[in-house]
Coordinates of C-alpha atoms and ligand atoms in Angstrom, one line a residue:
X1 CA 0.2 -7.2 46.3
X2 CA -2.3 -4.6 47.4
X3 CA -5.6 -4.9 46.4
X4 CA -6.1 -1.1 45.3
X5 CA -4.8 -1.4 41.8
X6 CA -4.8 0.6 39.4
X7 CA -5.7 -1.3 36.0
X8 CA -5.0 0.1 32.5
X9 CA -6.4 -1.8 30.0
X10 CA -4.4 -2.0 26.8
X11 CA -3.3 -3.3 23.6
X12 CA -0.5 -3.9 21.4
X13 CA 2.3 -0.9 20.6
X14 CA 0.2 2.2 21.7
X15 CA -1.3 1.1 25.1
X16 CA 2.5 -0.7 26.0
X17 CA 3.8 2.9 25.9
X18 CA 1.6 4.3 28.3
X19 CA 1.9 1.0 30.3
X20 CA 5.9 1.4 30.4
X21 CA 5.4 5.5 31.4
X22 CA 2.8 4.0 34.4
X23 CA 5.0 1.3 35.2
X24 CA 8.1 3.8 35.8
X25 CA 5.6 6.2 37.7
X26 CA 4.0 3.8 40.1
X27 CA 5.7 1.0 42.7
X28 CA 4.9 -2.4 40.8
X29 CA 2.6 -3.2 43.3
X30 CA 0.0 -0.5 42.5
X31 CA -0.5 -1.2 38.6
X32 CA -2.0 -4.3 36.5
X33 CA -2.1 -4.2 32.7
X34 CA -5.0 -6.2 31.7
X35 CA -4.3 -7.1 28.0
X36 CA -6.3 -7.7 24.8
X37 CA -5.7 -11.5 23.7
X38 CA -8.6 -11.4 21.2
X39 CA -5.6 -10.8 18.8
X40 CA -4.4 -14.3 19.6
X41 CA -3.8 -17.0 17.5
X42 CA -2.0 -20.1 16.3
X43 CA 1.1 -19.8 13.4
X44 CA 3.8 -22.6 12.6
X45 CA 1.9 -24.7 15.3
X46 CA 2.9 -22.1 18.3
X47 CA 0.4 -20.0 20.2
X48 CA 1.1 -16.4 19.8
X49 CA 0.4 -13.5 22.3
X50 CA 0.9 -10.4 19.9
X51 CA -0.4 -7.9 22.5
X52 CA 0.7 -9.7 25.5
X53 CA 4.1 -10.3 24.0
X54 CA 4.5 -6.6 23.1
X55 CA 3.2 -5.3 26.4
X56 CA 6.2 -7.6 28.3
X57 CA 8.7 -6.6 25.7
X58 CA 8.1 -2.6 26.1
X59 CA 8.2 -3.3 30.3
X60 CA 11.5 -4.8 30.0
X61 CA 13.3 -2.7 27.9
X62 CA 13.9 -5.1 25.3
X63 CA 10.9 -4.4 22.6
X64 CA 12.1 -3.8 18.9
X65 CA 12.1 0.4 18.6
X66 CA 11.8 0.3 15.0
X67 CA 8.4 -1.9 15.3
X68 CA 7.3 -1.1 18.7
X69 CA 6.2 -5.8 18.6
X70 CA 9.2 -8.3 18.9
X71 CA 12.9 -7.9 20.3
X72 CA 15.1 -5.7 19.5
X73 CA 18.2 -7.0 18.1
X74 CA 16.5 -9.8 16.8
X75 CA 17.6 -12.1 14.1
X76 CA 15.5 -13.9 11.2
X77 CA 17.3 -17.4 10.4
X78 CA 14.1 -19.4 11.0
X79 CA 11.6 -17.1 9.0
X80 CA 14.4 -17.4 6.2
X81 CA 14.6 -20.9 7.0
X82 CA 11.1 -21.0 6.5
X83 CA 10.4 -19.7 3.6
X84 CA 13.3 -22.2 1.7
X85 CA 10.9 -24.7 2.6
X86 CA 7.8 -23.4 1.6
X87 CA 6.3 -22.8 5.0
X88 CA 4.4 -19.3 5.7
X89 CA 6.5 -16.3 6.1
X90 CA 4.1 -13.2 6.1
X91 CA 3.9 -13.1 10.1
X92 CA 7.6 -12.6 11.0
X93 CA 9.1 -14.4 14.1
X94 CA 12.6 -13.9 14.9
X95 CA 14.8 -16.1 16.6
X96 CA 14.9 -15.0 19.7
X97 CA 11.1 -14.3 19.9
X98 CA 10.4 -18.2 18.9
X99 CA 11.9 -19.2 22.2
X100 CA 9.1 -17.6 23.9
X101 CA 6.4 -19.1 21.7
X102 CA 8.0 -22.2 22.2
X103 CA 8.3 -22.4 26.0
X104 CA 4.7 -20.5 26.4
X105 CA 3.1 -23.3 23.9
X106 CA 5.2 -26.4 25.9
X107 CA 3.3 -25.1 29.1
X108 CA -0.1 -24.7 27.4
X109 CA 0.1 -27.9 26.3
X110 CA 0.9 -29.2 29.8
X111 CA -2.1 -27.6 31.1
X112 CA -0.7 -24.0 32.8
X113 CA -3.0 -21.2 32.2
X114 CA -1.7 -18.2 30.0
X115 CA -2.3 -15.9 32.8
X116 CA 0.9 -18.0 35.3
X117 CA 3.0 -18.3 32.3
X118 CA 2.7 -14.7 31.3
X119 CA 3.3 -13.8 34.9
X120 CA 6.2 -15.7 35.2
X121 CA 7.9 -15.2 31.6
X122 CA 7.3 -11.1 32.6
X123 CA 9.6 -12.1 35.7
X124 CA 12.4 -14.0 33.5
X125 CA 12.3 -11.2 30.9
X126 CA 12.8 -8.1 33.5
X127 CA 9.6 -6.7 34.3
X128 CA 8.1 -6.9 38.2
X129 CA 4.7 -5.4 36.4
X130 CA 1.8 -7.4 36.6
X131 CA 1.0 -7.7 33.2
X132 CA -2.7 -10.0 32.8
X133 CA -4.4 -11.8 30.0
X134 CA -8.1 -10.4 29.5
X135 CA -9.0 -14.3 30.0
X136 CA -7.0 -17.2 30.1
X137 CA -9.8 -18.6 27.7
X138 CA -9.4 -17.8 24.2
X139 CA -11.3 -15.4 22.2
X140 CA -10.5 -14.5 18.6
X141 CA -11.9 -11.4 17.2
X142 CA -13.0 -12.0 13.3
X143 CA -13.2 -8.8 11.0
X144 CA -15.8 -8.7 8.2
X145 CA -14.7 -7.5 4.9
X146 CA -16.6 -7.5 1.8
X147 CA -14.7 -10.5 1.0
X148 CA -16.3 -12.5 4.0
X149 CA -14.9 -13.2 7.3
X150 CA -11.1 -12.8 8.1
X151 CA -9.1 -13.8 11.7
X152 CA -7.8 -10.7 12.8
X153 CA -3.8 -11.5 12.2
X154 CA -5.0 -12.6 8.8
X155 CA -6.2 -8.8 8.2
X156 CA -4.0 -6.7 10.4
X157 CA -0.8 -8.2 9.3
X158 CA -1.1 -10.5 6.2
X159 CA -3.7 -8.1 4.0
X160 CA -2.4 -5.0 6.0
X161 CA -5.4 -3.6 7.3
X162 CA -6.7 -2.9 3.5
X163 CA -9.7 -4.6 3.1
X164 CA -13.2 -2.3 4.6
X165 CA -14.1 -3.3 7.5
X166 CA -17.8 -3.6 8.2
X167 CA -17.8 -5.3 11.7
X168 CA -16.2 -6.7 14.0
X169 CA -16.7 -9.8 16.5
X170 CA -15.1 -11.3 19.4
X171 CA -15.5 -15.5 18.5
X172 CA -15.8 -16.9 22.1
X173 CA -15.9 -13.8 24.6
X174 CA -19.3 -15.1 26.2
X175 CA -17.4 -18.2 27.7
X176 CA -14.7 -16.9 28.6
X177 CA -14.0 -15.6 31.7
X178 CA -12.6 -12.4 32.5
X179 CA -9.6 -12.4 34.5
X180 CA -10.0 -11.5 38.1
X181 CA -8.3 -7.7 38.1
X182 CA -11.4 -7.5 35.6
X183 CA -14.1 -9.2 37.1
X184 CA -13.3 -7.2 40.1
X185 CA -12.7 -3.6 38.6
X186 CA -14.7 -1.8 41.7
X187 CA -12.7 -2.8 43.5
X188 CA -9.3 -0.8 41.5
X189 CA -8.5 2.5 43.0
X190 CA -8.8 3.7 39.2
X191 CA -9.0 2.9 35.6
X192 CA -7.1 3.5 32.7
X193 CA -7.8 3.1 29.2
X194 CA -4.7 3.3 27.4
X195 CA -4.5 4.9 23.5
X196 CA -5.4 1.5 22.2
X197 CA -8.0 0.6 19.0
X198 CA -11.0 0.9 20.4
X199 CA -12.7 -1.6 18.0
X200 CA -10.1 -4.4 18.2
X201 CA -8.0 -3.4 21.5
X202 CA -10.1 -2.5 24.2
X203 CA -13.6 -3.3 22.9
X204 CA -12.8 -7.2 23.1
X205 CA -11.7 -6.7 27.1
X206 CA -15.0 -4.5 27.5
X207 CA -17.2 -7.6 25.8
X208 CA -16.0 -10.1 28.4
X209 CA -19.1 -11.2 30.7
X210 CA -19.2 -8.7 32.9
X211 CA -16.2 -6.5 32.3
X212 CA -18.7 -3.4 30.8
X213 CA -20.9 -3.1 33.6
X214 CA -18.2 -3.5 36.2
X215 CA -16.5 -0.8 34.2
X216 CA -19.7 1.4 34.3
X217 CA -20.2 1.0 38.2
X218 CA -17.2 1.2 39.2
X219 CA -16.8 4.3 41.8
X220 CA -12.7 5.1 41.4
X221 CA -11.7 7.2 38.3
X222 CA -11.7 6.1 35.2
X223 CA -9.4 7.6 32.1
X224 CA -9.1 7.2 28.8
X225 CA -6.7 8.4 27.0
X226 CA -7.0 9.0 22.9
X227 CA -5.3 7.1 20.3
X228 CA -6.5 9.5 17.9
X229 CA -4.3 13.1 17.3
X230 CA -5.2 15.6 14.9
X231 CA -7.7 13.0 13.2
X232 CA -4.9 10.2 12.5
X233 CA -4.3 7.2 13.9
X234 CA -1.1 7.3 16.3
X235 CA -0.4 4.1 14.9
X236 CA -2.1 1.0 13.3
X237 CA -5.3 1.4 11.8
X238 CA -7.9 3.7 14.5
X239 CA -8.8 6.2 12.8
X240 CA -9.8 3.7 9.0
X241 CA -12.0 1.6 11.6
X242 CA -13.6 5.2 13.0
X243 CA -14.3 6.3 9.5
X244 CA -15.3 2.4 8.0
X245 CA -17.3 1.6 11.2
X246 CA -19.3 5.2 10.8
X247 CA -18.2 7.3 13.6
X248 CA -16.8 10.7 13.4
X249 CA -12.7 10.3 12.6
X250 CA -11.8 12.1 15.7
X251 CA -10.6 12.0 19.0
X252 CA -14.8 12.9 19.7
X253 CA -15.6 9.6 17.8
X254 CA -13.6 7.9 20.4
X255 CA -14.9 9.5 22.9
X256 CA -18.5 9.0 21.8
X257 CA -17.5 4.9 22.4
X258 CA -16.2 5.2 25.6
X259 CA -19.5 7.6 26.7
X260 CA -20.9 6.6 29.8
X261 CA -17.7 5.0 31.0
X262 CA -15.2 6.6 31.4
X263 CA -15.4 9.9 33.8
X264 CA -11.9 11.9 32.0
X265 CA -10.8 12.2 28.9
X266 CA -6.9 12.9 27.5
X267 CA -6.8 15.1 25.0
X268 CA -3.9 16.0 22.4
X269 CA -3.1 19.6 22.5
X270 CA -3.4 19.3 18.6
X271 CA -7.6 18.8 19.2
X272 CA -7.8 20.9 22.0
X273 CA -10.9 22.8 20.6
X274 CA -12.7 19.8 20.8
X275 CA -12.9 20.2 24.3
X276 CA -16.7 21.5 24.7
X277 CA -18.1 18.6 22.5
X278 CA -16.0 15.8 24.8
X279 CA -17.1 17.8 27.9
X280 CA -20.9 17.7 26.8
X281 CA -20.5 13.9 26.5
X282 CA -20.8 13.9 30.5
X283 CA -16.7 13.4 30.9
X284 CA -13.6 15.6 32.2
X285 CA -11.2 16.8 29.5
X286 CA -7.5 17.0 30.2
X287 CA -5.4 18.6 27.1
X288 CA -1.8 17.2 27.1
X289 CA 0.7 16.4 24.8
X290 CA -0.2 12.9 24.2
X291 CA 2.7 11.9 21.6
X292 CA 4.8 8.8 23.1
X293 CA 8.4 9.6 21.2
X294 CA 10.8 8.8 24.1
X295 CA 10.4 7.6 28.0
X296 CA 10.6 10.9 29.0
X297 CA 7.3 11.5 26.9
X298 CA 5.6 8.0 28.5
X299 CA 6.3 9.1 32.3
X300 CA 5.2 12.7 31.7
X301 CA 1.9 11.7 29.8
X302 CA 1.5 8.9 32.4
X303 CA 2.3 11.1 35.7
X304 CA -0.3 13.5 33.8
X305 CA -3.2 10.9 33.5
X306 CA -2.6 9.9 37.1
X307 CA -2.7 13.2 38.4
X308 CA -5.8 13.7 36.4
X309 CA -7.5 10.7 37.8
X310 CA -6.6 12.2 41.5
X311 CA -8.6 15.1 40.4
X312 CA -11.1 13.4 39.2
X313 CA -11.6 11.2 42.6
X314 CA -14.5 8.8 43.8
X315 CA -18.2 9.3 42.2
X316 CA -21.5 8.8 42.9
Ligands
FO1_401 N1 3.0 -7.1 13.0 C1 3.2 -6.9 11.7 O1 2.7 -5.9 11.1 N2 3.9 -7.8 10.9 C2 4.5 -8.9 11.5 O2 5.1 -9.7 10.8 C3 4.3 -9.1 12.9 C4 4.9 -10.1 13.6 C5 4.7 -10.2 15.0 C6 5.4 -11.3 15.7 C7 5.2 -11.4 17.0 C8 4.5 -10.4 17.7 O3 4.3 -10.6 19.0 C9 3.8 -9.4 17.1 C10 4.0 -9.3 15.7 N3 3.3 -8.3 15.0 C11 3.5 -8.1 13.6 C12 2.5 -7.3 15.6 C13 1.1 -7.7 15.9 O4 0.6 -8.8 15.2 C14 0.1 -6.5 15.8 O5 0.7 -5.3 16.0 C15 -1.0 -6.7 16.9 O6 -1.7 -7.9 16.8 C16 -2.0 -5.5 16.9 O7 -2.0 -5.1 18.1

C-alpha cells in the first residue's frame, strides 16, 4: 500500500456509488473508503454493518440493484422463517446475507477487530478496495423525535424515517477511536466526501476525536460532492433532516455544513445557479451531472471529482 491515499468518506447506498465509480478509476492501492458504522447495531443476536455491508456489496458487484443494501439474488426463507415463529421481521436479512452476519459476529466474539474482518470478508467477496470502519469501536447514532429517543435502524428502517427529527447524537464517538486512514488524514493525497447524509453519514466520521480538525488542516484537496439535486434527497432521507434540522433544503444547506472543510464543491447541473452562493462560502464549485444511474455514470462523475481535486491541488 502506498501511503498517499486518497480517502472518500462515505455511507450506505449513495456514497457506495461514488466509491464503486473511484474504485474502477483508481489502482486499489490509491483509494480507502472510510465508512460510517454509527448506523450499526445488533438484530436476531448478529452484529450488523448496514453501511459497511453495502459499501463491500456495491465494490463487488454483487449488491441488490433494486435496493442498492443486500445481495442481489437473494432469497428470504429465514425472515419467513422468522416471522412463523414470532421473531422480528421489519429489518430484512436474506439468506445469503445472514452468512455474513454470522461469520463477522463468530470473529467478534473471538476478539478480531471489525476493521481485519471487513478487510478480509471485502477479499472473499471480490473487492481488492480497502474498504475501513470509521472505528473498530462502536458508536450508535440516536435520533430525537418528539416521541423521545430512537436507535437509528429503529427510525430509518422500522418507522421509515417519519417521525421529526430534532437532533441527532453519536452514543460513544468520544471513546472511540478513529481508524488510522482517519486519524492520519494529512497525510491522504486528497479527500472525498461522497453524496452521503450529512447528519447521520458523514457527520458521525467527522465527530470521531480528532477526525474534524484533521479534516480542517489537512493541506491535499478536499471534495464533497452533494447528495442533494434540485432540492431532493437522491435517496433516503437528506433533504427531511435539512429542512427538520433548520438549514436551507439545498445543495447550499449542505454546503453551508461542510464550510470551512472542504476546499471544492460538486454541483448538479440541475442547481447550477447556485454556484455564486457555494462560491462565497470560501469553496470551488464544479457543476456536473451528479446522478449515479449506471457504472458508466459512477466512473464519469468519479474521474470528474478527481480531476477536480487535481485542479484544486495543495493549500496553504
Ligand atoms: N433498509 C431498509 O430500508 N429496510 C430493510 O429491511 C433493510 C435491511 C438491511 C439488511 C442488511 C443491510 O446491510 C442493510 C439493510 N437496510 C435496510 C439498509 C440500511 O439499514 C440503511 O440503508 C442504512 O443503515 C442507511 O445508510
Amino acid at each position: 500500500m502506498t501511503d498517499r491515499q486518497i480517502i472518500a468518506l462515505a455511507g450506505g447506498v449513495g456514497g457506495a456509488k461514488l466509491a464503486l465509480g473511484l474504485a474502477r478509476t483508481l489502482p486499489a492501492d490509491r483509494l480507502t473508503v472510510a465508512v460510517n458504522t454509527a448506523d450499526d447495531f445488533e438484530h436476531w443476536g448478529l452484529y450488523i454493518c448496514p453501511d459497511l455491508d453495502t459499501v463491500t456489496y456495491t465494490l463487488a458487484g454483487v449488491a441488490n440493484p433494486e435496493t442498492g443494501w443486500g445481495l442481489r439474488d437473494e432469497t428470504w426463507n429465514v425472515l419467513e422463517a422468522m416471522a412463523k415463529v414470532g421473531g422480528e421481521t421489519w429489518f430484512r436479512l436474506g439468506d445469503k446475507d445472514l452468512a455474513k452476519h454470522l461469520e463477522r459476529t463468530r470473529r467478534l466474539k473471538a476478539g478480531e477487530s471489525l476493521s481485519t474482518i471487513m478487510i478480509d470478508l471485502a477479499r472473499r467477496l471480490g473487492t481488492d478496495t480497502r474498504i475501513v470502519p470509521m472505528s473498530d469501536q462502536p458508536v450508535r447514532t440516536l435520533v430525537t423525535t418528539p416521541g423521545g429517543e430512537l436507535a437509528f435502524q429503529d427510525w430509518f428502517v422500522r418507522l421509515r424515517c417519519e417521525p421529526v427529527v430534532r437532533s441527532v447524537r453519536f452514543a460513544g464517538v468520544e471513546r472511540a477511536m478513529p481508524h488510522p486512514a482517519l486519524a492520519d488524514l494529512g497525510a491522504a493525497a486528497g479527500v472525498i466526501v461522497c453524496p452521503s447524509n450529512p447528519f447521520v453519514s458523514v457527520a458521525p466520521i467527522l465527530a470521531l476525536p480528532g477526525v474534524r480538525d484533521a479534516l480542517k488542516g489537512a493541506r491535499c484537496p478536499r471534495v464533497a460532492v452533494t447528495p442533494i439535486v434540485g432540492g431532493q434527497a437522491i435517496k433516503g432521507p437528506a433533504a427531511k433532516m435539512l429542512a427538520e434540522l433548520g438549514h436551507d433544503v439545498s445543495a447550499l444547506g449542505v454546503a453551508r455544513f461542510y464550510r470551512g472543510l472542504i476546499d471544492g464543491f460538486v454541483l448538479d447541473a440541475q442547481d447550477a445557479g447556485l454556484s455564486p452562493q457555494i462560491e462565497a462560502l470560501g469553496m470551488r464549485v464544479r457543476v456536473a451531472d451528479t446522478m449515479m444511474r449506471d457504472d458508466g455514470d459512477k466512473k464519469r462523475l468519479a474521474a470528474t471529482t478527481l480531476e477536480f481535486m487535481d485542479e484544486l491541488g495543495v493549500h496553504s
